[in-house]
Structures are given as structure tokens and as C-alpha cells.
Amino acid sequence: MREDSCRRTVDFVSSGAPADGSGLWARVFAMLYDPLLWLGERRGMGTRRRNLLGRASGRTVELGSGTGLNLKYYPDGLDELTLTEPEAAMRTRLSRKLRRDDRAGTQVLDASAERLPFADGSVDTVVSTLVLCTVDDPDPALREIERILRPGGRLLFLEHVRSRSPRLARWQDRLEEPWRRFAEGCHCNRATLDLIRARGLELDDVQETSWRGMPPIVRPLITGAATRKVSGRS
């Protein structure tokens, strides 16, 4: 089953189009996003993206693609790459970047992680980088990921999470609300790995690391894969 009627491809977003539907701060934040992450990308985040996304295969769906920082790290030979982004200001910048890169078999789709317009079990790889911190409620998003993945399909994730340090975790709790307002919904104190584990996905090669070059409240990182169980497997 194809969902062509649901898709807004890059062809429908002109490079000069206004980001309709975005508030003033959302438009400013989209403009500042790449510069704000520039130091962190140079101090290891870019390498982490490359290592993670090199594992993508088959029909691949990326959640919350933002301005397209992941785009250059995807391997050639994917069957299809769909970049979903619900925020209009981010989606406009993402579409411009995709035009410049001229990557075949790639499209931009207006869709949220909580409501993905893909058939059950139709996707080989789902990618989530710095997304599960931002959705209002991660459980519906994780249910959607599990639904669209084929048995044996994988979620590739790279997320900042709640610190294991009690002191830093307290600061994450104190600053969660102002940070959420600044960073367009980002929850700096979310225990994302526990949430992924609770969905029953099989975790594989999870690594804990630090997002150098960024504020301490978003430095704790996890990266790895989670596989949808094959029916009948224990």
C-alpha cells in the first residue's frame, strides 16, 4: 500500500515560500537551529550521526527531520527515504536543503511522529535523532514507530536524556520549563531509554555518551538501535 495521497513532497514547497502555520519564535528558532548546533556537530555529533545512519536500510522514515542535518549521512542504495517534519518553518528549510542536495528517492512529508501515514509493518528503518525529547507525549510516537516497522525492522535513535547524575538531573528538572519554551517543546529531563524499553522493542548496542559543546542540561546522550520483535520469537 502506498500513501501518495497523503504526501507533501519537496516539489510542493517553493524555496521562497513563507512558513505558514509557524509562530514568530518557531520561525526564528528554525533560522537559528543550525548555528546553535554548529559547535556540537563539530565536537562529535556529526560523527555520531554518520555512524548511526550508516545502519539504515530499505524503506526508511525519519521522524522530525528539522532542517535536514542528517541528510548527508544517509547511505546510498536506500529503497526510499521519507523525511517527516510537522513544523512548517523547519520543513521549508528542509525542503530547500533537499533541493540543493538533489538526492534521488527522497521526499519531505508533513507528518507528526504521533500520526504517521504509513501502513502497518511497511517500513524497514525508522530514524529518530533529537525527536523523542520534543513530542508532547512519547508513548503514542513509540506506538506508531512499532506499528509501521516490519517484524525485524529497526528504530535507530540518537537522543539526549535525563542525566544519571542526581545533581544534573535536578537542574534538568528546574530548567525544564524555560528550556522547553526556548527549544520549541524540548524536554531536557526525559528518560527516553526507559520509554523505548517499555514498548518491548529489543534494544541493541545502546551507548551512553556526552554531547560536547552544548549546555550541560542536554549533554547526556544515548544512541543505538531497537528492533521490532519477529512474531513467535521469545
C-alpha angles and dihedrals in degrees: 000000000000125000099207092137090061097049130102104195127198089263090072097056113073118210091241098042119125117247095250113197095028123113122228096265092045089057092046092047092051089052092049097040101093094043091049091054096039097099093044090051092053093046097059111300093098090054091049091052091050093049093047100043093047084074094061116113142168119001105003130192122190119203121218095358093183113185094345103262090152096051099092093050099061115108122243117252101050111150090227137343121206119186111201121198125163098189110088097210092052092043092055091055091044091054092050091052092049091052091053092048092045092204112181120230094022128119139176119231131192100227139125125230090243093059114034117179097219130112121255113277094002102121130076099194133022118192124204119177117170090339109104089062090060107045113098093234117015096196096073089046092052090047089054091049091052091046098053096041115094115233104282091021118133140229110213110201140184111175140157111235148182111299123250087218108093091211095052091042089056090053090049089054093048094048098037096101100046090042091050090053092048097043099046099255102331114153106208094190101053117133093218099166091058089051093051091048091051091060090065096243114149108249117218131189097345113185129192116212143147131263098226118203093033134097113284094245091066099035100095106093138182125195131178146091136285121198128209107237119250110241112261095021116123 
